[in-house]
C-alpha cells in the first residue's frame, strides 16, 4: 500500500515537473508568427559583419537625405522611449509584471535618449532613412514585448524559480545599464575639448562669405582623428558597451519570462556581435599594428 502511494506521489510529482516551465511560450497564432519572424533576425550577424547598418563609424559620406548625428540618434531611440512610456502608463495588472517590464524598457531607452542629449559628442551626420528604420524597429520591439507581457499566465510567476529569475533579471539589468553608461562615458572622453573647438572652427572657416567663395568648389572636410579606446573593459574587448547592453537585455528577458522577449535578446546578440566584428576590423584597418591583438570583439576572453 505504502509502495503504491509512493509510486503515485512520484508520478504526480513528475507530472507537475513536466508542466513547470520558466519561459511562457507564444500565447496565440499572432505571437507564434511574430516569433517565427524574430528567428529570421538571428541571421543579423552575417549581414552586420559584412555590411554594417550605416550609422556611427559606418555612416556613408555620400548618402543623401542626411541629418546631424545627434538628431539621427534621437530618431533611433526616441520612438522606443515614447512607446515604452505609453505602455507603462497603460499597463494592465493581470500577472503583476506588466508595469515592471514596461518600466525597464522605458529606463533603457530613456537612458539612451539622455546620453544622446547630454553625454555623447557628435560632429558628423547620418542617413535619415537608416535612423528612421532603426527607430521604427526598436519601437516595434517595445510594443511587441509589452503587448505579449499581459498574456503570460500569473501562475508562471507564482512558481518558486520565477522569484529567482526576477531577482537575477533585475540585477543583470542594473549591471548592464551601469556598465553600458560607464563605457559610453569613456568613449565620450576620447574627444578632447580642443578637438571639438577645432571641428567648430573648421566648420566656421569653411562657411562662404563672399561671391568668390560661393562660386568656388566646396572644400574637403577635415579628416577626423580617432583615438584608441582605453580603460575599463576596452582593454579586453572592442565593444564592451555592446556586451553590457546585452546583459541588460538578458535581464529584461528574465524578468518578462516570455518567448518573444527572449527572442529579442537573441536577436540583439546576433546583431551586436556582427557589428562588433565589423568594428574590430574597422579599428584594425585604422590603427594597424597599434591595435591590441589580444582584444576580443564583445565577450572577454571568448569572442
PDB file of C-alpha atoms in Angstrom, residues 18-238:
ATOM      1  CA  UNK A  18       6.760  18.391 -16.707  1.00  0.00           C
ATOM      2  CA  UNK A  19       4.215  21.229 -16.587  1.00  0.00           C
ATOM      3  CA  UNK A  20       6.691  23.575 -14.931  1.00  0.00           C
ATOM      4  CA  UNK A  21       8.476  25.946 -17.302  1.00  0.00           C
ATOM      5  CA  UNK A  22      10.391  29.154 -16.884  1.00  0.00           C
ATOM      6  CA  UNK A  23       9.521  30.809 -20.216  1.00  0.00           C
ATOM      7  CA  UNK A  24       5.950  31.363 -21.383  1.00  0.00           C
ATOM      8  CA  UNK A  25       5.520  30.158 -24.996  1.00  0.00           C
ATOM      9  CA  UNK A  26       3.747  32.313 -27.612  1.00  0.00           C
ATOM     10  CA  UNK A  27       0.176  32.727 -26.403  1.00  0.00           C
ATOM     11  CA  UNK A  28      -1.599  32.718 -29.772  1.00  0.00           C
ATOM     12  CA  UNK A  29      -1.140  32.360 -33.534  1.00  0.00           C
ATOM     13  CA  UNK A  30      -0.098  36.010 -33.894  1.00  0.00           C
ATOM     14  CA  UNK A  31       2.625  35.696 -31.254  1.00  0.00           C
ATOM     15  CA  UNK A  32       3.797  32.445 -32.858  1.00  0.00           C
ATOM     16  CA  UNK A  33       4.031  34.138 -36.261  1.00  0.00           C
ATOM     17  CA  UNK A  34       5.995  37.028 -34.788  1.00  0.00           C
ATOM     18  CA  UNK A  35       8.293  34.554 -33.046  1.00  0.00           C
ATOM     19  CA  UNK A  36       8.983  32.892 -36.399  1.00  0.00           C
ATOM     20  CA  UNK A  37       9.848  36.288 -37.902  1.00  0.00           C
ATOM     21  CA  UNK A  38      12.085  37.013 -34.925  1.00  0.00           C
ATOM     22  CA  UNK A  39      14.016  33.839 -35.664  1.00  0.00           C
ATOM     23  CA  UNK A  40      14.950  35.358 -39.017  1.00  0.00           C
ATOM     24  CA  UNK A  41      16.598  38.205 -37.116  1.00  0.00           C
ATOM     25  CA  UNK A  42      19.038  35.681 -35.712  1.00  0.00           C
ATOM     26  CA  UNK A  43      20.777  35.911 -39.096  1.00  0.00           C
ATOM     27  CA  UNK A  44      21.649  39.576 -38.491  1.00  0.00           C
ATOM     28  CA  UNK A  45      25.202  38.611 -37.514  1.00  0.00           C
ATOM     29  CA  UNK A  46      26.235  37.794 -41.077  1.00  0.00           C
ATOM     30  CA  UNK A  47      24.735  40.982 -42.502  1.00  0.00           C
ATOM     31  CA  UNK A  48      26.230  43.302 -39.870  1.00  0.00           C
ATOM     32  CA  UNK A  49      29.642  41.692 -40.183  1.00  0.00           C
ATOM     33  CA  UNK A  50      29.713  42.160 -43.946  1.00  0.00           C
ATOM     34  CA  UNK A  51      27.659  45.344 -44.406  1.00  0.00           C
ATOM     35  CA  UNK A  52      27.014  47.197 -41.114  1.00  0.00           C
ATOM     36  CA  UNK A  53      23.949  49.411 -40.797  1.00  0.00           C
ATOM     37  CA  UNK A  54      25.087  52.907 -41.916  1.00  0.00           C
ATOM     38  CA  UNK A  55      25.353  54.944 -38.732  1.00  0.00           C
ATOM     39  CA  UNK A  56      28.188  55.948 -36.385  1.00  0.00           C
ATOM     40  CA  UNK A  57      31.541  54.855 -37.871  1.00  0.00           C
ATOM     41  CA  UNK A  58      29.784  53.170 -40.772  1.00  0.00           C
ATOM     42  CA  UNK A  59      27.775  56.181 -41.958  1.00  0.00           C
ATOM     43  CA  UNK A  60      28.040  56.697 -45.714  1.00  0.00           C
ATOM     44  CA  UNK A  61      29.618  60.038 -46.590  1.00  0.00           C
ATOM     45  CA  UNK A  62      27.904  60.134 -49.990  1.00  0.00           C
ATOM     46  CA  UNK A  63      24.424  59.265 -48.679  1.00  0.00           C
ATOM     47  CA  UNK A  64      21.534  61.603 -49.448  1.00  0.00           C
ATOM     48  CA  UNK A  65      18.930  62.980 -47.034  1.00  0.00           C
ATOM     49  CA  UNK A  66      21.396  63.211 -44.158  1.00  0.00           C
ATOM     50  CA  UNK A  67      20.692  64.799 -40.796  1.00  0.00           C
ATOM     51  CA  UNK A  68      23.014  65.768 -37.899  1.00  0.00           C
ATOM     52  CA  UNK A  69      24.162  62.738 -35.932  1.00  0.00           C
ATOM     53  CA  UNK A  70      22.532  63.894 -32.700  1.00  0.00           C
ATOM     54  CA  UNK A  71      19.151  64.177 -34.389  1.00  0.00           C
ATOM     55  CA  UNK A  72      19.701  60.827 -36.052  1.00  0.00           C
ATOM     56  CA  UNK A  73      20.385  59.108 -32.738  1.00  0.00           C
ATOM     57  CA  UNK A  74      17.317  60.745 -31.185  1.00  0.00           C
ATOM     58  CA  UNK A  75      15.321  59.360 -34.106  1.00  0.00           C
ATOM     59  CA  UNK A  76      16.699  55.909 -33.263  1.00  0.00           C
ATOM     60  CA  UNK A  77      15.880  55.921 -29.538  1.00  0.00           C
ATOM     61  CA  UNK A  78      13.118  58.497 -29.142  1.00  0.00           C
ATOM     62  CA  UNK A  79      10.193  56.488 -30.602  1.00  0.00           C
ATOM     63  CA  UNK A  80      11.012  53.435 -28.478  1.00  0.00           C
ATOM     64  CA  UNK A  81      11.221  55.608 -25.367  1.00  0.00           C
ATOM     65  CA  UNK A  82       7.833  57.149 -26.141  1.00  0.00           C
ATOM     66  CA  UNK A  83       6.335  53.703 -26.818  1.00  0.00           C
ATOM     67  CA  UNK A  84       7.692  52.368 -23.515  1.00  0.00           C
ATOM     68  CA  UNK A  85       6.260  55.338 -21.597  1.00  0.00           C
ATOM     69  CA  UNK A  86       2.866  54.726 -23.231  1.00  0.00           C
ATOM     70  CA  UNK A  87       2.995  51.030 -22.338  1.00  0.00           C
ATOM     71  CA  UNK A  88       3.929  51.846 -18.740  1.00  0.00           C
ATOM     72  CA  UNK A  89       1.070  54.359 -18.455  1.00  0.00           C
ATOM     73  CA  UNK A  90      -1.493  51.907 -19.839  1.00  0.00           C
ATOM     74  CA  UNK A  91      -0.120  48.661 -18.371  1.00  0.00           C
ATOM     75  CA  UNK A  92      -2.839  46.311 -17.043  1.00  0.00           C
ATOM     76  CA  UNK A  93      -2.399  44.402 -13.807  1.00  0.00           C
ATOM     77  CA  UNK A  94      -3.135  40.814 -14.807  1.00  0.00           C
ATOM     78  CA  UNK A  95       0.019  38.970 -13.793  1.00  0.00           C
ATOM     79  CA  UNK A  96       1.825  41.691 -11.822  1.00  0.00           C
ATOM     80  CA  UNK A  97       4.799  42.282 -14.148  1.00  0.00           C
ATOM     81  CA  UNK A  98       3.298  44.319 -16.990  1.00  0.00           C
ATOM     82  CA  UNK A  99       4.236  47.662 -15.438  1.00  0.00           C
ATOM     83  CA  UNK A 100       7.660  46.422 -14.342  1.00  0.00           C
ATOM     84  CA  UNK A 101       8.654  45.212 -17.797  1.00  0.00           C
ATOM     85  CA  UNK A 102       7.409  48.396 -19.484  1.00  0.00           C
ATOM     86  CA  UNK A 103       9.291  50.472 -16.905  1.00  0.00           C
ATOM     87  CA  UNK A 104      12.532  48.593 -17.567  1.00  0.00           C
ATOM     88  CA  UNK A 105      12.153  49.272 -21.289  1.00  0.00           C
ATOM     89  CA  UNK A 106      11.442  52.954 -20.560  1.00  0.00           C
ATOM     90  CA  UNK A 107      14.545  53.164 -18.373  1.00  0.00           C
ATOM     91  CA  UNK A 108      16.668  51.517 -21.058  1.00  0.00           C
ATOM     92  CA  UNK A 109      15.632  53.783 -23.907  1.00  0.00           C
ATOM     93  CA  UNK A 110      15.262  56.832 -21.664  1.00  0.00           C
ATOM     94  CA  UNK A 111      18.898  56.409 -20.655  1.00  0.00           C
ATOM     95  CA  UNK A 112      19.915  56.284 -24.312  1.00  0.00           C
ATOM     96  CA  UNK A 113      17.984  59.480 -25.073  1.00  0.00           C
ATOM     97  CA  UNK A 114      19.622  61.210 -22.091  1.00  0.00           C
ATOM     98  CA  UNK A 115      23.061  60.094 -23.292  1.00  0.00           C
ATOM     99  CA  UNK A 116      22.394  61.483 -26.766  1.00  0.00           C
ATOM    100  CA  UNK A 117      21.353  64.829 -25.295  1.00  0.00           C
ATOM    101  CA  UNK A 118      23.937  65.204 -22.556  1.00  0.00           C
ATOM    102  CA  UNK A 119      26.849  62.775 -22.876  1.00  0.00           C
ATOM    103  CA  UNK A 120      27.837  61.862 -26.412  1.00  0.00           C
ATOM    104  CA  UNK A 121      29.688  64.326 -28.631  1.00  0.00           C
ATOM    105  CA  UNK A 122      28.784  64.437 -32.311  1.00  0.00           C
ATOM    106  CA  UNK A 123      30.313  66.154 -35.314  1.00  0.00           C
ATOM    107  CA  UNK A 124      29.071  64.250 -38.368  1.00  0.00           C
ATOM    108  CA  UNK A 125      25.774  63.298 -39.953  1.00  0.00           C
ATOM    109  CA  UNK A 126      23.772  60.126 -40.567  1.00  0.00           C
ATOM    110  CA  UNK A 127      21.325  58.890 -43.157  1.00  0.00           C
ATOM    111  CA  UNK A 128      17.823  59.852 -42.074  1.00  0.00           C
ATOM    112  CA  UNK A 129      16.265  56.729 -43.603  1.00  0.00           C
ATOM    113  CA  UNK A 130      18.599  54.404 -41.672  1.00  0.00           C
ATOM    114  CA  UNK A 131      17.911  56.174 -38.370  1.00  0.00           C
ATOM    115  CA  UNK A 132      14.178  56.140 -39.025  1.00  0.00           C
ATOM    116  CA  UNK A 133      14.178  52.419 -39.825  1.00  0.00           C
ATOM    117  CA  UNK A 134      16.106  51.513 -36.671  1.00  0.00           C
ATOM    118  CA  UNK A 135      13.877  53.767 -34.564  1.00  0.00           C
ATOM    119  CA  UNK A 136      10.765  52.138 -36.015  1.00  0.00           C
ATOM    120  CA  UNK A 137      12.214  48.677 -35.320  1.00  0.00           C
ATOM    121  CA  UNK A 138      13.043  49.498 -31.694  1.00  0.00           C
ATOM    122  CA  UNK A 139       9.570  50.935 -31.136  1.00  0.00           C
ATOM    123  CA  UNK A 140       8.054  47.717 -32.527  1.00  0.00           C
ATOM    124  CA  UNK A 141      10.277  45.695 -30.176  1.00  0.00           C
ATOM    125  CA  UNK A 142       8.897  47.625 -27.202  1.00  0.00           C
ATOM    126  CA  UNK A 143       5.294  47.235 -28.342  1.00  0.00           C
ATOM    127  CA  UNK A 144       5.813  43.525 -29.027  1.00  0.00           C
ATOM    128  CA  UNK A 145       7.234  42.748 -25.593  1.00  0.00           C
ATOM    129  CA  UNK A 146       4.611  44.809 -23.768  1.00  0.00           C
ATOM    130  CA  UNK A 147       1.671  43.508 -25.813  1.00  0.00           C
ATOM    131  CA  UNK A 148       2.670  39.917 -25.086  1.00  0.00           C
ATOM    132  CA  UNK A 149       3.502  40.540 -21.445  1.00  0.00           C
ATOM    133  CA  UNK A 150      -0.106  40.611 -20.214  1.00  0.00           C
ATOM    134  CA  UNK A 151      -0.659  37.213 -21.846  1.00  0.00           C
ATOM    135  CA  UNK A 152       1.824  35.493 -19.559  1.00  0.00           C
ATOM    136  CA  UNK A 153      -0.198  33.465 -17.027  1.00  0.00           C
ATOM    137  CA  UNK A 154       0.084  34.662 -13.442  1.00  0.00           C
ATOM    138  CA  UNK A 155       0.641  31.047 -12.364  1.00  0.00           C
ATOM    139  CA  UNK A 156       4.059  31.140 -14.058  1.00  0.00           C
ATOM    140  CA  UNK A 157       5.208  33.920 -11.735  1.00  0.00           C
ATOM    141  CA  UNK A 158       3.784  32.104  -8.708  1.00  0.00           C
ATOM    142  CA  UNK A 159       6.384  29.353  -9.060  1.00  0.00           C
ATOM    143  CA  UNK A 160       9.457  29.478  -6.848  1.00  0.00           C
ATOM    144  CA  UNK A 161      12.024  29.580  -9.738  1.00  0.00           C
ATOM    145  CA  UNK A 162      10.282  32.689 -11.028  1.00  0.00           C
ATOM    146  CA  UNK A 163      11.337  34.657  -7.949  1.00  0.00           C
ATOM    147  CA  UNK A 164      14.948  33.738  -8.658  1.00  0.00           C
ATOM    148  CA  UNK A 165      14.529  34.738 -12.295  1.00  0.00           C
ATOM    149  CA  UNK A 166      13.069  38.094 -11.248  1.00  0.00           C
ATOM    150  CA  UNK A 167      15.891  38.888  -8.814  1.00  0.00           C
ATOM    151  CA  UNK A 168      18.574  37.769 -11.261  1.00  0.00           C
ATOM    152  CA  UNK A 169      16.958  39.694 -14.109  1.00  0.00           C
ATOM    153  CA  UNK A 170      16.795  42.941 -12.129  1.00  0.00           C
ATOM    154  CA  UNK A 171      20.440  42.575 -11.059  1.00  0.00           C
ATOM    155  CA  UNK A 172      21.564  41.911 -14.631  1.00  0.00           C
ATOM    156  CA  UNK A 173      19.540  44.858 -15.908  1.00  0.00           C
ATOM    157  CA  UNK A 174      21.122  47.225 -13.360  1.00  0.00           C
ATOM    158  CA  UNK A 175      24.616  45.869 -14.068  1.00  0.00           C
ATOM    159  CA  UNK A 176      24.121  46.095 -17.813  1.00  0.00           C
ATOM    160  CA  UNK A 177      22.841  49.654 -17.791  1.00  0.00           C
ATOM    161  CA  UNK A 178      25.597  50.826 -15.412  1.00  0.00           C
ATOM    162  CA  UNK A 179      28.344  49.133 -17.432  1.00  0.00           C
ATOM    163  CA  UNK A 180      26.946  50.486 -20.683  1.00  0.00           C
ATOM    164  CA  UNK A 181      26.815  54.035 -19.285  1.00  0.00           C
ATOM    165  CA  UNK A 182      30.356  53.811 -17.892  1.00  0.00           C
ATOM    166  CA  UNK A 183      31.872  52.760 -21.201  1.00  0.00           C
ATOM    167  CA  UNK A 184      29.843  55.335 -23.108  1.00  0.00           C
ATOM    168  CA  UNK A 185      31.386  57.942 -20.784  1.00  0.00           C
ATOM    169  CA  UNK A 186      34.864  56.596 -21.600  1.00  0.00           C
ATOM    170  CA  UNK A 187      34.129  56.928 -25.307  1.00  0.00           C
ATOM    171  CA  UNK A 188      32.872  60.487 -24.839  1.00  0.00           C
ATOM    172  CA  UNK A 189      36.156  61.465 -23.199  1.00  0.00           C
ATOM    173  CA  UNK A 190      38.142  60.356 -26.241  1.00  0.00           C
ATOM    174  CA  UNK A 191      37.270  63.613 -27.954  1.00  0.00           C
ATOM    175  CA  UNK A 192      39.027  66.378 -26.081  1.00  0.00           C
ATOM    176  CA  UNK A 193      37.585  69.928 -25.909  1.00  0.00           C
ATOM    177  CA  UNK A 194      40.449  71.062 -28.160  1.00  0.00           C
ATOM    178  CA  UNK A 195      39.329  68.654 -30.908  1.00  0.00           C
ATOM    179  CA  UNK A 196      35.734  69.865 -30.623  1.00  0.00           C
ATOM    180  CA  UNK A 197      36.844  73.512 -30.874  1.00  0.00           C
ATOM    181  CA  UNK A 198      38.942  72.626 -33.900  1.00  0.00           C
ATOM    182  CA  UNK A 199      35.935  70.978 -35.573  1.00  0.00           C
ATOM    183  CA  UNK A 200      33.809  74.063 -34.877  1.00  0.00           C
ATOM    184  CA  UNK A 201      36.499  76.430 -36.123  1.00  0.00           C
ATOM    185  CA  UNK A 202      36.957  74.408 -39.296  1.00  0.00           C
ATOM    186  CA  UNK A 203      33.204  74.476 -39.934  1.00  0.00           C
ATOM    187  CA  UNK A 204      33.064  78.260 -39.400  1.00  0.00           C
ATOM    188  CA  UNK A 205      36.080  78.945 -41.616  1.00  0.00           C
ATOM    189  CA  UNK A 206      34.576  76.777 -44.355  1.00  0.00           C
ATOM    190  CA  UNK A 207      31.378  78.873 -44.451  1.00  0.00           C
ATOM    191  CA  UNK A 208      31.385  81.012 -47.664  1.00  0.00           C
ATOM    192  CA  UNK A 209      31.213  84.774 -47.023  1.00  0.00           C
ATOM    193  CA  UNK A 210      31.934  86.280 -50.441  1.00  0.00           C
ATOM    194  CA  UNK A 211      30.747  85.787 -54.007  1.00  0.00           C
ATOM    195  CA  UNK A 212      34.078  84.189 -54.968  1.00  0.00           C
ATOM    196  CA  UNK A 213      33.788  81.754 -52.082  1.00  0.00           C
ATOM    197  CA  UNK A 214      30.249  80.857 -53.074  1.00  0.00           C
ATOM    198  CA  UNK A 215      31.409  80.157 -56.632  1.00  0.00           C
ATOM    199  CA  UNK A 216      34.375  78.041 -55.539  1.00  0.00           C
ATOM    200  CA  UNK A 217      34.020  74.262 -55.142  1.00  0.00           C
ATOM    201  CA  UNK A 218      33.369  73.143 -51.560  1.00  0.00           C
ATOM    202  CA  UNK A 219      36.464  72.398 -49.509  1.00  0.00           C
ATOM    203  CA  UNK A 220      37.020  68.858 -48.333  1.00  0.00           C
ATOM    204  CA  UNK A 221      36.065  68.373 -44.655  1.00  0.00           C
ATOM    205  CA  UNK A 222      38.989  67.916 -42.256  1.00  0.00           C
ATOM    206  CA  UNK A 223      39.906  64.320 -41.531  1.00  0.00           C
ATOM    207  CA  UNK A 224      38.594  63.192 -38.167  1.00  0.00           C
ATOM    208  CA  UNK A 225      41.170  61.972 -35.677  1.00  0.00           C
ATOM    209  CA  UNK A 226      40.402  58.709 -33.896  1.00  0.00           C
ATOM    210  CA  UNK A 227      41.883  57.601 -30.589  1.00  0.00           C
ATOM    211  CA  UNK A 228      42.479  54.057 -29.421  1.00  0.00           C
ATOM    212  CA  UNK A 229      39.830  53.308 -26.744  1.00  0.00           C
ATOM    213  CA  UNK A 230      41.325  52.632 -23.324  1.00  0.00           C
ATOM    214  CA  UNK A 231      40.093  51.932 -19.810  1.00  0.00           C
ATOM    215  CA  UNK A 232      37.545  49.589 -18.313  1.00  0.00           C
ATOM    216  CA  UNK A 233      36.765  46.549 -20.414  1.00  0.00           C
ATOM    217  CA  UNK A 234      38.125  48.274 -23.510  1.00  0.00           C
ATOM    218  CA  UNK A 235      41.368  46.549 -22.531  1.00  0.00           C
ATOM    219  CA  UNK A 236      39.661  43.206 -23.184  1.00  0.00           C
ATOM    220  CA  UNK A 237      37.131  43.744 -25.983  1.00  0.00           C
ATOM    221  CA  UNK A 238      36.404  46.173 -28.798  1.00  0.00           C
TER     222      UNK A 238
END
